[in-house]
Amino acid sequence: MPLTLAVARERSDGESRTALVPETAKKFAALGARLRMEQSAGVQSHFLDPDYIGVDFMPSLEGSYAGADLILRVTPPSLAEIAAMPEGAVLIGLLKPYEAKERLAALNARKITAFSLELLPRISRAQSMDALSSQGACAGYQCGLIAAARCTKFFPMLTTAAGTIRPARVLVIGAGVAGLQAIATCKRLGAMVEAYDVRAAAKEQIESLGAKFVDTGVSADGAGGYARELTAEEKAAQAEKLAKAVAAADVVITTAAIPGKKAPVIVTRDMVGRMKYGAIIVDMAAESGGNCELTQPGEHVIANDVNIHGPLNLPSRMPTHASELYAKNIYNFLSPWIKDGALNIDWSDEVVAGTVLCRDGATVHATVKQILGDA
Amino acid sequence: MPLTLAVARERSDGESRTALVPETAKKFAALGARLRMEQSAGVQSHFLDPDYIGVDFMPSLEGSYAGADLILRVTPPSLAEIAAMPEGAVLIGLLKPYEAKERLAALNARKITAFSLELLPRISRAQSMDALSSQGACAGYQCGLIAAARCTKFFPMLTTAAGTIRPARVLVIGAGVAGLQAIATCKRLGAMVEAYDVRAAAKEQIESLGAKFVDTGVSADGAGGYARELTAEEKAAQAEKLAKAVAAADVVITTAAIPGKKAPVIVTRDMVGRMKYGAIIVDMAAESGGNCELTQPGEHVIANDVNIHGPLNLPSRMPTHASELYAKNIYNFLSPWIKDGALNIDWSDEVVAGTVLCRDGATVHATVKQILGDA
């Protein structure tokens, strides 16, 4: 019996992505896997059932999961969805490993082997599997678009017969994958972009996109490549430089999220109070509490005529391409272990070992165990 | 007594612009005008009362209009607002001259001299006063942003570790000021842009923005620079070429509006039926009925999984810059006639004569009279 790979429709609120797209379905089929999908599982991403070649479509979630060896998901499964999974199946997805101990317990009770892509070691070989990066790029791009659409000014400089419009001033805080994509999007639209990151190494990347690095004059680089603790004076100097950049901006985009932790508050209530009338904050860290003290996740808050947007699940706003990238990440992760329709995972592989969340009825990921305790 | 110039808060639904910004207030004051504004008239555009130097603020519309010689507006006044205008005052704005005969009658009853900027002769000397152009540029930019934000794909080509994303395919129909700005915005964002206009002269402008001209192989250029009537075969050939371009696009932006007339239907129900699953139409002509047969003004309609957006009053989405440009247009129109605090209009001036809608109790604009009859 060849390996059966199954994908159900994502049922989380507002989730439009899918873990299998027509292109990756074809590739999995070429590796000998049998493919099964719930009807309309790709529709929200604008992939119709007939677009998938060689996939069997089932009318229900239960029907698609029954007998499955390998289950692909975007979001963590609900307890009901876990109950529909065959005992011993392999599951892969963005499983929010640091949340919901009950989910972990349910997965272990059914002896599900679960890979959580948030745990993927960020080594160069794993880049093509890095779902946090691919989805972060989508999120950063969407943040740039939200900022432009909500700004009451043009982003680009505009020379018209009636006079010249100066470009809008954008500040991006946090220059990871998402931050860099937000910078690139705002630069493409013609805005004047400044960016800040605590990591000194980010300076070069920021400048390579044509943006200006906000130099706070304080470096946290310490011995052995680790960040050192700043003194109180240094912290104050850093905060003041940043507050000035925030006050000068028409748009502030914050992207400083830390997986599994509450987002650090970077833009305080005071700093919002010093911002321009009509300015905008797009807080990409809203999901984990927000980088702005006044952010309300999923809401649009107005304080001192500053508009603070806390959008959630940004990649799901562009599900066609977000799914394409995500599905490729999953394919790249799994394909080395599938041959002639059989799944043979090398548990000694560094990427596999780093990403596995639970196996054989137990949570095996060290950091997750440390945070959640045994489940 | 110097000239008194008055601006009230715009009261139309969803209108955020203002006809006087701090910069033009300063310039009018330098010409000797006394300035009066209703309180908070600039707030929606993010100009606060204290930002205006040398302007008297009044708590009510009546208070700001009382004794005014010159009234600046964005939108047409309501009958109540007209009632608050001093007899014989001069009014300027985007007055929708082809609509609302009652408004015209009310203006004439109060002997208001009204300039409607939609009527401005489109000659090169008047470009700096061209409010349809400046607001059209805002509208086109906003259409580009709406299209990008609603598209479920990236506009730019993206090279990621997981593979390459092809750029989105955008088709812009109508290459006037708004269309060209929509093209520029989508190009900036990295989309592959095609554009079409019935005027052969648009080809060069489209190509100068890096977009591809959709050549239908049919030219409507006739003798003496006028468009000639196409034969039935030519019309069919043209429609088929355009339908093919529409079917291939991820995003279609339509901008073919004709002032004072219903917008032509260019994208038919049939053409929508042939579009890609998940494609988007942004219909800038929604206000005047729409260029797409299925557009509902102000609504988001989904047909055959094609998302059809019919946004209204697009410039008002970016009121800070839209007001700045509009206020400059008005200043450029009026300033030649203001000296030492006195208003002396040269009625023989081509731009003045072309723009005046009514004067001394009568509608004087020939085309408006022809369409609406005497009022």
XYZ file of C-alpha atoms in Angstrom:
750
model
C 0.000 0.000 0.000
C 1.509 3.338 -0.953
C 1.563 6.223 1.463
C -1.752 8.108 1.714
C -1.422 11.857 2.072
C -4.503 13.776 3.229
C -5.562 17.406 3.360
C -8.802 18.672 4.893
C -10.367 22.091 4.530
C -8.925 24.562 7.056
C -11.675 25.438 9.526
C -10.082 28.198 11.634
C -11.804 31.567 11.498
C -10.493 33.714 8.677
C -8.103 31.069 7.387
C -8.033 30.989 3.577
C -4.832 29.067 2.944
C -4.354 25.425 2.084
C -1.385 23.111 2.650
C -1.561 21.449 -0.779
C -1.642 23.304 -4.092
C -2.000 21.743 -7.548
C 1.738 22.058 -8.221
C 2.853 20.247 -5.050
C 0.071 17.670 -5.435
C 1.588 16.717 -8.783
C 5.037 16.435 -7.211
C 3.856 14.286 -4.287
C 2.037 12.045 -6.769
C 5.278 11.712 -8.724
C 6.921 10.388 -5.537
C 4.302 7.641 -5.462
C 1.985 9.049 -2.784
C -1.777 8.581 -2.992
C -3.472 11.951 -2.490
C -6.759 12.632 -0.801
C -8.412 15.999 -0.169
C -11.634 17.172 1.343
C -13.881 18.767 -1.266
C -13.261 22.493 -1.831
C -10.205 22.454 0.450
C -8.354 24.789 -1.942
C -11.261 27.002 -2.975
C -10.524 29.858 -0.583
C -7.054 30.056 -2.103
C -8.746 30.011 -5.520
C -7.639 26.488 -6.370
C -10.647 24.502 -7.577
C -10.949 20.752 -7.128
C -10.507 20.097 -10.882
C -7.214 22.027 -10.748
C -5.745 19.147 -8.707
C -4.679 16.260 -10.950
C -4.782 12.745 -9.487
C -6.312 13.720 -6.133
C -9.330 11.864 -4.705
C -11.870 14.250 -3.241
C -13.932 13.300 -0.199
C -17.084 15.030 0.968
C -16.044 15.169 4.644
C -13.071 15.770 6.901
C -13.492 12.279 8.378
C -13.508 10.742 4.926
C -10.330 12.505 3.922
C -8.435 11.676 7.129
C -9.561 7.993 7.350
C -6.601 5.720 6.667
C -4.228 8.638 6.078
C -0.531 8.143 6.798
C 0.491 11.745 6.358
C -1.690 14.787 7.101
C -0.788 18.269 5.877
C -2.267 21.322 7.567
C -1.796 25.075 7.776
C -3.299 25.684 11.234
C -3.271 23.491 14.356
C -6.025 20.871 14.364
C -8.937 21.171 16.765
C -9.579 18.329 19.214
C -12.357 17.082 16.907
C -9.983 17.102 13.972
C -7.364 15.195 15.983
C -10.033 12.622 16.834
C -10.530 12.038 13.095
C -6.827 11.269 12.539
C -5.733 7.630 12.343
C -3.605 6.519 15.258
C 0.102 6.781 14.470
C -0.332 9.171 11.528
C 2.272 11.819 10.730
C 1.065 15.419 10.909
C 2.792 18.562 9.654
C 1.721 22.183 9.969
C 2.143 25.474 11.770
C 0.951 23.921 15.018
C 1.521 26.810 17.457
C 3.615 24.519 19.642
C 3.780 26.859 22.634
C 0.007 27.098 22.966
C -2.758 24.713 24.014
C -1.426 21.906 26.152
C -4.697 20.018 25.548
C -3.968 19.836 21.846
C -0.575 18.311 22.581
C -2.139 15.818 24.976
C -4.711 14.819 22.348
C -2.004 14.349 19.704
C -0.005 12.183 22.090
C -3.063 10.186 23.088
C -3.468 9.237 19.403
C 0.292 8.671 19.035
C 0.473 11.247 16.244
C 3.958 12.142 15.053
C 3.703 15.894 14.695
C 6.098 18.265 12.940
C 5.607 21.907 13.807
C 7.218 24.157 11.197
C 7.697 26.974 13.718
C 10.369 24.753 15.304
C 12.356 24.322 12.067
C 16.069 24.946 12.725
C 16.963 28.169 10.941
C 19.984 26.742 9.173
C 20.726 27.425 5.547
C 19.804 23.942 4.324
C 16.337 24.381 5.816
C 15.621 27.734 4.167
C 13.496 26.209 1.437
C 11.276 24.686 4.156
C 11.053 27.813 6.265
C 7.334 28.520 6.535
C 7.831 31.297 9.094
C 9.938 33.095 6.499
C 7.636 32.531 3.546
C 4.557 33.540 5.505
C 6.478 36.403 7.094
C 7.251 37.741 3.624
C 3.518 37.680 2.858
C 2.749 39.419 6.153
C 5.355 42.123 5.595
C 4.081 42.804 2.088
C 0.506 43.049 3.369
C 1.610 45.442 6.138
C 3.184 47.705 3.545
C -0.048 47.679 1.511
C -2.243 48.316 4.551
C -0.017 51.219 5.530
C -0.209 52.735 2.032
C -3.950 52.235 1.733
C -4.645 53.755 5.164
C -2.234 56.653 4.833
C -3.975 59.927 3.948
C -0.928 60.928 1.919
C 0.709 59.657 -1.238
C 3.663 57.353 -0.569
C 5.550 58.461 -3.713
C 6.801 61.900 -4.502
C 4.432 63.327 -7.079
C 5.110 66.167 -9.430
C 1.862 67.627 -10.689
C 0.914 70.809 -12.496
C -0.388 72.127 -9.168
C 2.882 71.503 -7.346
C 5.036 68.790 -5.854
C 3.931 66.328 -3.209
C 6.673 65.142 -0.886
C 6.924 61.392 -0.301
C 5.462 59.934 2.884
C 7.822 59.040 5.689
C 7.734 55.417 6.816
C 9.524 53.880 9.792
C 9.800 50.095 9.981
C 10.775 48.655 13.356
C 12.220 45.166 13.199
C 14.056 44.043 10.082
C 13.501 40.286 9.952
C 11.969 38.683 6.862
C 8.637 40.458 7.404
C 10.211 43.802 8.205
C 12.451 43.640 5.149
C 9.467 42.840 2.922
C 7.537 45.766 4.453
C 10.537 48.016 3.748
C 10.764 46.744 0.168
C 7.039 47.290 -0.416
C 7.048 50.846 0.934
C 10.218 51.661 -1.021
C 8.638 50.258 -4.200
C 5.701 52.590 -3.647
C 8.114 55.503 -3.402
C 8.007 56.303 0.306
C 10.987 57.605 2.250
C 11.773 54.628 4.463
C 13.763 54.413 7.673
C 14.179 51.188 9.591
C 15.464 50.033 12.921
C 16.524 46.723 14.383
C 18.366 45.882 17.592
C 20.681 43.618 15.629
C 23.531 45.675 14.185
C 23.765 43.162 11.311
C 20.385 44.386 10.054
C 21.924 47.733 9.044
C 23.405 46.348 5.853
C 20.206 44.566 4.814
C 18.140 47.682 5.475
C 20.493 49.828 3.444
C 20.598 47.306 0.608
C 16.866 47.948 0.131
C 17.505 51.679 -0.158
C 16.176 52.493 3.295
C 17.931 54.486 5.979
C 19.085 52.741 9.154
C 18.024 54.516 12.348
C 21.243 54.634 14.290
C 20.523 54.917 17.996
C 24.240 55.118 18.697
C 23.916 52.128 20.995
C 25.105 48.655 20.026
C 23.958 45.603 21.898
C 26.615 43.434 20.296
C 28.527 41.645 23.028
C 31.111 38.924 23.372
C 30.722 35.756 21.321
C 28.018 37.222 19.079
C 25.496 37.388 21.909
C 23.607 40.560 22.732
C 24.779 42.135 25.948
C 22.552 43.787 28.535
C 22.390 47.557 27.978
C 22.976 50.017 30.803
C 20.068 52.188 31.927
C 21.653 55.232 30.230
C 22.106 53.325 26.990
C 18.515 52.116 27.088
C 17.244 55.656 27.612
C 19.401 57.018 24.793
C 18.135 54.274 22.493
C 14.480 54.893 23.401
C 14.813 58.626 22.855
C 16.364 58.250 19.392
C 13.614 55.831 18.435
C 10.897 58.102 19.857
C 12.182 60.906 17.653
C 12.041 58.709 14.554
C 8.505 57.614 15.482
C 7.427 61.242 15.969
C 8.729 62.219 12.524
C 6.997 59.366 10.678
C 3.714 59.380 8.766
C 3.604 55.619 9.066
C 5.158 53.253 11.605
C 5.205 49.525 10.853
C 6.263 47.305 13.733
C 7.335 43.714 13.130
C 9.182 42.682 16.285
C 7.567 39.363 17.183
C 9.311 36.524 19.004
C 7.864 33.032 18.364
C 6.275 31.656 21.503
C 6.693 34.860 23.497
C 4.688 38.029 24.071
C 5.809 40.747 21.670
C 7.991 43.464 23.249
C 6.359 46.874 23.693
C 8.448 49.269 21.618
C 6.057 52.106 20.821
C 4.714 53.354 24.135
C 1.609 55.420 24.806
C 3.904 58.413 25.290
C 5.517 57.915 21.918
C 2.073 57.724 20.258
C 1.252 61.010 21.993
C 4.209 62.627 20.248
C 3.265 61.356 16.784
C 1.914 63.466 13.921
C -1.773 64.147 13.736
C -3.205 61.612 11.259
C -0.223 59.248 11.437
C -0.621 55.486 11.184
C 0.756 52.479 13.010
C 0.479 49.008 11.504
C 1.397 46.553 14.231
C 2.339 43.224 12.714
C 2.972 41.786 16.164
C -0.700 42.254 17.120
C -1.173 38.480 17.210
C 1.256 38.169 20.119
C 0.117 41.280 21.985
C 1.541 44.035 19.801
C 4.682 46.178 19.661
C 2.587 49.260 20.382
C 1.217 49.703 23.873
C -2.195 50.759 22.480
C -2.655 47.999 19.892
C -5.816 45.934 20.111
C -5.386 42.656 18.185
C -7.675 42.577 15.163
C -8.914 46.116 15.777
C -8.404 49.639 14.508
C -7.831 51.994 17.423
C -7.588 55.791 17.192
C -5.577 57.600 19.874
C -4.538 61.244 19.568
C -5.686 61.019 15.906
C -3.095 58.288 15.382
C -4.641 55.247 13.694
C -3.362 52.009 15.154
C -4.065 48.890 13.128
C -3.549 45.433 14.620
C -4.278 43.086 11.696
C -4.344 39.332 12.288
C -3.348 36.410 10.050
C -1.923 38.616 7.329
C -0.747 35.798 5.011
C -4.352 34.621 4.767
C -5.178 37.906 2.989
C -3.206 36.684 -0.027
C -4.023 32.977 0.149
C -3.120 32.062 -3.439
C 0.546 32.934 -3.146
C 0.806 32.307 0.612
C -0.483 28.762 0.040
C 1.838 28.243 -2.912
C 4.866 29.159 -0.818
C 3.675 27.248 2.234
C 2.879 24.119 0.216
C 6.366 24.264 -1.309
C 7.907 24.567 2.170
C 6.060 21.421 3.214
C 7.005 19.594 0.052
C 10.655 20.521 0.538
C 10.539 19.279 4.123
C 8.903 15.942 3.328
C 10.114 14.982 -0.133
C 13.592 13.713 0.920
C 11.820 11.035 2.994
C 9.320 9.815 0.402
C 10.423 7.305 -2.206
C 8.332 4.931 -4.295
C 5.270 5.771 -2.249
C 6.886 4.971 1.108
C 7.670 7.354 3.950
C 11.050 6.714 5.599
C 12.055 9.505 7.924
C 15.670 9.730 9.042
C 15.288 10.661 12.688
C 18.956 11.532 12.989
C 18.578 14.345 10.464
C 19.145 17.715 12.134
C 16.149 19.359 10.465
C 13.794 16.478 11.260
C 15.011 16.250 14.851
C 14.650 19.992 15.404
C 11.132 20.194 14.009
C 9.467 17.194 15.598
C 7.056 18.211 18.325
C 5.735 14.864 19.497
C 6.273 11.235 18.618
C 5.146 7.837 19.876
C 2.781 9.340 22.416
C 5.166 11.862 23.960
C 6.193 15.467 23.486
C 9.809 15.353 22.422
C 10.779 18.955 21.659
C 12.960 20.192 24.500
C 11.959 23.882 24.499
C 8.262 23.084 24.214
C 8.528 20.596 27.079
C 10.349 23.178 29.136
C 7.652 25.818 28.538
C 4.533 23.634 28.681
C 5.741 20.777 30.838
C 5.164 17.149 29.805
C 1.859 16.530 28.096
C -13.363 96.311 3.341
C -11.087 93.575 2.079
C -12.472 90.466 0.455
C -13.756 87.861 2.928
C -13.024 84.266 1.950
C -14.983 81.542 3.768
C -14.729 77.784 4.131
C -17.212 75.592 5.994
C -16.825 72.008 7.053
C -17.770 69.594 4.231
C -20.926 67.783 5.252
C -21.378 65.207 2.478
C -21.254 61.591 3.565
C -17.744 60.195 3.528
C -16.159 63.483 2.470
C -12.872 64.101 4.295
C -11.311 66.781 2.125
C -11.217 70.515 2.634
C -10.884 73.357 0.113
C -8.404 75.382 2.179
C -5.159 74.046 3.625
C -2.717 75.945 5.842
C -0.365 76.597 2.927
C -3.010 78.152 0.646
C -4.558 80.050 3.584
C -1.202 81.786 4.039
C -1.059 82.635 0.349
C -4.603 84.020 0.221
C -3.829 86.132 3.299
C -0.739 87.476 1.523
C -3.043 88.679 -1.271
C -4.945 90.711 1.318
C -7.967 88.440 1.794
C -9.623 88.044 5.201
C -10.023 84.345 5.953
C -12.817 82.696 7.849
C -13.321 78.973 8.514
C -15.801 76.888 10.367
C -14.220 75.191 13.361
C -12.586 71.825 12.606
C -13.158 72.260 8.863
C -9.719 70.766 8.152
C -9.632 68.107 10.838
C -10.693 65.185 8.647
C -7.760 66.012 6.387
C -5.598 66.131 9.531
C -5.170 69.912 9.479
C -5.981 71.291 12.915
C -7.390 74.783 13.474
C -4.111 76.031 15.031
C -2.277 74.925 11.864
C -4.039 77.755 9.991
C -2.301 81.108 10.578
C -4.430 84.252 10.422
C -7.766 82.485 9.949
C -10.818 83.379 12.068
C -12.656 80.293 13.224
C -16.438 80.313 13.629
C -18.473 77.752 15.543
C -21.133 77.342 12.819
C -21.565 77.144 9.072
C -23.853 80.179 9.171
C -21.256 82.168 11.086
C -18.530 81.336 8.617
C -20.622 82.115 5.534
C -22.179 85.379 6.884
C -20.760 88.348 4.985
C -18.506 86.161 2.832
C -17.561 87.380 -0.632
C -15.858 84.199 -1.774
C -16.794 80.688 -0.686
C -14.521 77.705 -1.328
C -15.924 74.197 -1.296
C -15.022 70.663 -2.318
C -18.539 69.255 -2.819
C -21.714 70.949 -4.079
C -23.598 72.835 -1.345
C -26.914 71.529 -0.077
C -29.966 73.764 -0.348
C -29.562 74.649 3.347
C -25.934 75.582 2.759
C -26.913 77.746 -0.224
C -29.470 79.494 2.002
C -26.615 80.463 4.350
C -24.620 82.140 1.540
C -24.798 85.925 1.197
C -26.587 87.090 -1.934
C -24.162 87.796 -4.760
C -21.288 85.797 -3.257
C -18.797 83.958 -5.454
C -18.663 80.190 -5.001
C -16.072 77.739 -6.305
C -15.984 73.970 -6.043
C -16.565 70.637 -7.721
C -20.268 71.409 -8.081
C -21.426 68.414 -10.178
C -22.892 70.815 -12.730
C -24.848 68.197 -14.661
C -26.800 67.031 -11.630
C -29.508 68.560 -9.422
C -31.379 71.265 -11.259
C -32.820 72.431 -7.898
C -29.340 73.281 -6.673
C -28.769 75.434 -9.730
C -32.122 77.153 -9.234
C -31.269 77.862 -5.589
C -27.865 79.305 -6.544
C -29.503 81.530 -9.141
C -32.232 82.619 -6.726
C -29.478 83.941 -4.451
C -27.563 85.404 -7.413
C -24.485 83.347 -6.554
C -21.669 83.444 -9.082
C -20.597 79.826 -9.196
C -17.452 78.340 -10.710
C -17.564 74.592 -11.210
C -14.077 73.161 -11.627
C -15.375 70.215 -13.658
C -16.032 72.762 -16.427
C -12.455 74.072 -16.496
C -11.184 74.230 -20.101
C -8.498 71.592 -20.447
C -5.927 73.917 -21.979
C -2.318 73.921 -20.913
C -2.502 77.253 -19.063
C -5.255 75.799 -16.852
C -3.381 72.624 -15.890
C -2.354 73.991 -12.498
C -6.057 74.571 -11.715
C -7.247 71.199 -12.988
C -8.995 69.619 -10.038
C -10.323 66.703 -12.095
C -6.708 65.822 -12.880
C -5.350 66.239 -9.364
C -8.202 64.276 -7.819
C -8.028 61.755 -10.646
C -4.380 61.126 -9.780
C -5.438 60.414 -6.180
C -8.222 58.116 -7.387
C -5.918 56.196 -9.726
C -3.328 55.715 -6.985
C -6.000 54.468 -4.583
C -7.322 52.044 -7.232
C -3.855 50.592 -7.608
C -3.583 50.139 -3.833
C -7.049 48.606 -3.523
C -6.202 46.189 -6.321
C -2.934 45.169 -4.639
C -4.502 44.825 -1.200
C -7.411 42.727 -2.498
C -5.352 40.539 -4.802
C -4.630 37.111 -3.337
C -1.265 37.126 -5.093
C 1.912 39.159 -4.768
C 2.134 41.977 -7.319
C 5.952 41.781 -7.542
C 8.004 38.865 -8.695
C 9.456 37.290 -5.604
C 12.448 35.032 -5.411
C 12.394 33.038 -2.199
C 14.238 30.000 -0.941
C 11.088 27.980 -1.635
C 10.881 29.093 -5.260
C 9.958 31.993 -7.479
C 6.603 33.738 -7.479
C 5.583 35.218 -10.809
C 4.328 38.810 -10.788
C 0.591 39.433 -10.901
C -0.960 40.440 -14.200
C -2.807 43.756 -14.165
C -4.913 45.235 -16.967
C -5.817 48.927 -16.781
C -8.609 50.073 -19.088
C -8.627 53.798 -19.784
C -5.366 55.740 -19.676
C -6.377 59.227 -18.627
C -4.793 60.849 -15.568
C -6.363 58.303 -13.217
C -5.558 55.335 -15.402
C -1.953 56.422 -15.806
C -1.583 56.807 -12.049
C -3.101 53.336 -11.529
C -0.613 51.956 -14.071
C 2.279 53.728 -12.326
C 1.208 52.424 -8.911
C 0.886 48.819 -10.062
C 4.183 49.048 -11.931
C 5.867 50.462 -8.812
C 4.602 47.461 -6.895
C 6.172 45.178 -9.497
C 3.117 43.863 -11.339
C 3.116 43.037 -15.028
C 0.870 45.781 -16.378
C -1.021 46.003 -19.652
C -3.230 48.940 -20.502
C -5.770 49.906 -23.092
C -7.312 53.129 -24.272
C -9.444 53.915 -27.316
C -7.217 56.899 -28.051
C -4.198 55.774 -30.083
C -2.206 58.642 -28.513
C -2.371 56.859 -25.151
C -0.041 54.124 -26.421
C 3.049 56.236 -25.963
C 2.091 57.361 -22.441
C 1.288 53.799 -21.411
C 4.610 52.556 -22.725
C 6.521 55.389 -21.086
C 5.362 53.976 -17.726
C 6.772 50.582 -18.645
C 3.387 49.012 -19.296
C 2.337 47.130 -22.407
C -0.260 48.648 -24.719
C -3.075 46.241 -25.617
C -3.256 46.601 -29.359
C -6.712 45.663 -30.600
C -5.556 46.217 -34.179
C -8.379 48.699 -34.646
C -7.787 52.430 -34.743
C -10.652 54.864 -34.277
C -8.544 57.772 -35.497
C -10.427 59.551 -38.258
C -10.126 62.702 -40.321
C -9.233 65.943 -38.552
C -8.244 64.205 -35.298
C -11.806 63.105 -34.547
C -12.668 59.526 -33.752
C -14.525 57.825 -36.537
C -17.397 55.387 -36.124
C -16.121 51.794 -36.189
C -17.709 49.153 -38.413
C -19.503 46.252 -36.739
C -16.606 43.924 -37.672
C -14.071 46.305 -36.215
C -16.066 46.639 -33.013
C -16.290 42.875 -32.642
C -12.565 42.447 -33.282
C -11.801 45.109 -30.686
C -14.103 43.562 -28.073
C -12.620 40.113 -28.607
C -9.023 41.320 -28.164
C -10.010 43.137 -24.998
C -11.945 40.129 -23.671
C -8.810 38.032 -24.092
C -6.721 40.525 -22.142
C -9.392 40.633 -19.411
C -9.460 36.824 -19.219
C -5.681 36.656 -18.773
C -5.538 39.265 -15.980
C -5.398 38.729 -12.222
C -6.575 42.312 -11.751
C -8.596 44.586 -14.025
C -8.784 48.292 -13.191
C -11.305 50.278 -15.221
C -11.124 54.058 -15.353
C -13.237 55.061 -18.341
C -15.511 57.764 -16.953
C -16.918 60.655 -18.968
C -17.854 63.765 -16.927
C -21.590 64.300 -16.937
C -22.380 61.018 -18.701
C -23.036 57.443 -17.698
C -19.834 55.406 -17.831
C -19.575 53.078 -20.845
C -19.907 49.357 -20.132
C -16.617 47.820 -21.234
C -16.363 44.635 -19.165
C -19.539 42.669 -19.827
C -21.053 39.866 -17.768
C -19.738 37.440 -20.396
C -16.209 38.772 -20.043
C -16.399 38.378 -16.241
C -17.514 34.786 -16.851
C -14.293 34.150 -18.758
C -12.033 35.643 -16.056
C -9.678 33.689 -13.788
C -11.057 32.206 -10.612
C -10.172 34.654 -7.804
C -9.505 37.601 -10.137
C -10.356 41.163 -9.148
C -11.998 44.114 -10.834
C -11.623 47.603 -9.366
C -14.123 49.811 -11.167
C -13.158 53.449 -10.767
C -16.162 54.491 -12.823
C -18.555 53.068 -10.205
C -19.711 56.583 -9.327
C -21.175 57.048 -12.812
C -22.579 53.533 -13.182
C -19.422 51.511 -13.704
C -17.374 50.190 -16.627
C -18.230 46.630 -15.597
C -21.756 45.412 -16.190
C -21.878 43.797 -12.734
C -20.491 46.692 -10.668
C -22.604 47.923 -7.782
C -21.509 51.444 -6.764
C -19.971 51.395 -3.286
C -20.242 47.626 -3.024
C -18.105 44.513 -3.298
C -19.823 41.986 -5.558
C -18.616 38.431 -6.171
C -19.575 36.782 -9.453
C -18.014 33.558 -10.708
C -15.440 34.001 -7.887
C -14.432 37.317 -9.481
C -14.396 40.111 -6.902
C -15.827 43.324 -8.289
C -15.124 46.441 -6.251
C -16.968 49.681 -6.964
C -15.339 52.182 -4.564
C -16.748 55.701 -4.290
C -15.046 59.045 -3.649
C -11.546 57.643 -3.832
C -9.668 60.958 -3.321
C -11.377 61.289 0.052
C -9.458 58.169 1.191
C -6.251 60.216 1.152
C -7.640 63.576 2.278
C -4.360 65.163 3.384
C -2.744 65.130 -0.030
C -6.001 65.284 -2.019
C -6.924 68.475 -0.140
C -3.448 69.929 -0.617
C -3.648 69.452 -4.365
C -7.254 70.605 -4.591
C -6.622 73.707 -2.489
C -3.687 74.582 -4.752
C -5.908 74.165 -7.833
C -8.393 76.624 -6.332
C -5.661 79.046 -5.332
C -4.197 78.929 -8.842
C -7.628 79.607 -10.333
C -8.468 82.550 -8.090
C -5.165 84.231 -7.293
C -4.771 86.109 -10.622
C -7.985 87.998 -9.770
C -7.182 88.953 -6.177
C -5.036 92.008 -5.508
C -4.753 94.114 -2.351
C -7.702 92.318 -0.843
C -10.030 92.962 -3.766
C -11.555 90.456 -6.179
C -11.597 91.628 -9.799
C -12.476 88.854 -12.185
C -11.748 89.323 -15.876
C -14.833 87.825 -17.459
C -13.235 87.806 -20.892
C -10.571 85.358 -19.696
C -10.959 82.013 -21.474
C -10.507 79.946 -18.300
C -12.935 82.073 -16.272
C -15.520 82.098 -19.054
C -15.291 78.321 -19.532
C -15.634 77.510 -15.828
C -18.469 79.810 -14.763
C -21.666 77.871 -14.175
C -24.052 80.634 -13.153
C -23.894 84.390 -12.708
C -26.289 87.229 -11.897
C -29.196 84.910 -11.339
C -28.857 82.797 -14.461
C -27.134 79.612 -15.589
C -24.595 80.712 -18.166
C -22.662 77.567 -19.110
C -23.829 76.497 -22.562
C -23.422 72.713 -22.205
C -25.041 72.645 -18.778
C -27.973 74.706 -20.059
C -28.317 72.368 -22.994
C -28.396 69.287 -20.746
C -30.455 70.635 -17.838
C -32.444 73.406 -19.565
C -32.661 76.881 -18.055
C -32.873 76.950 -14.269
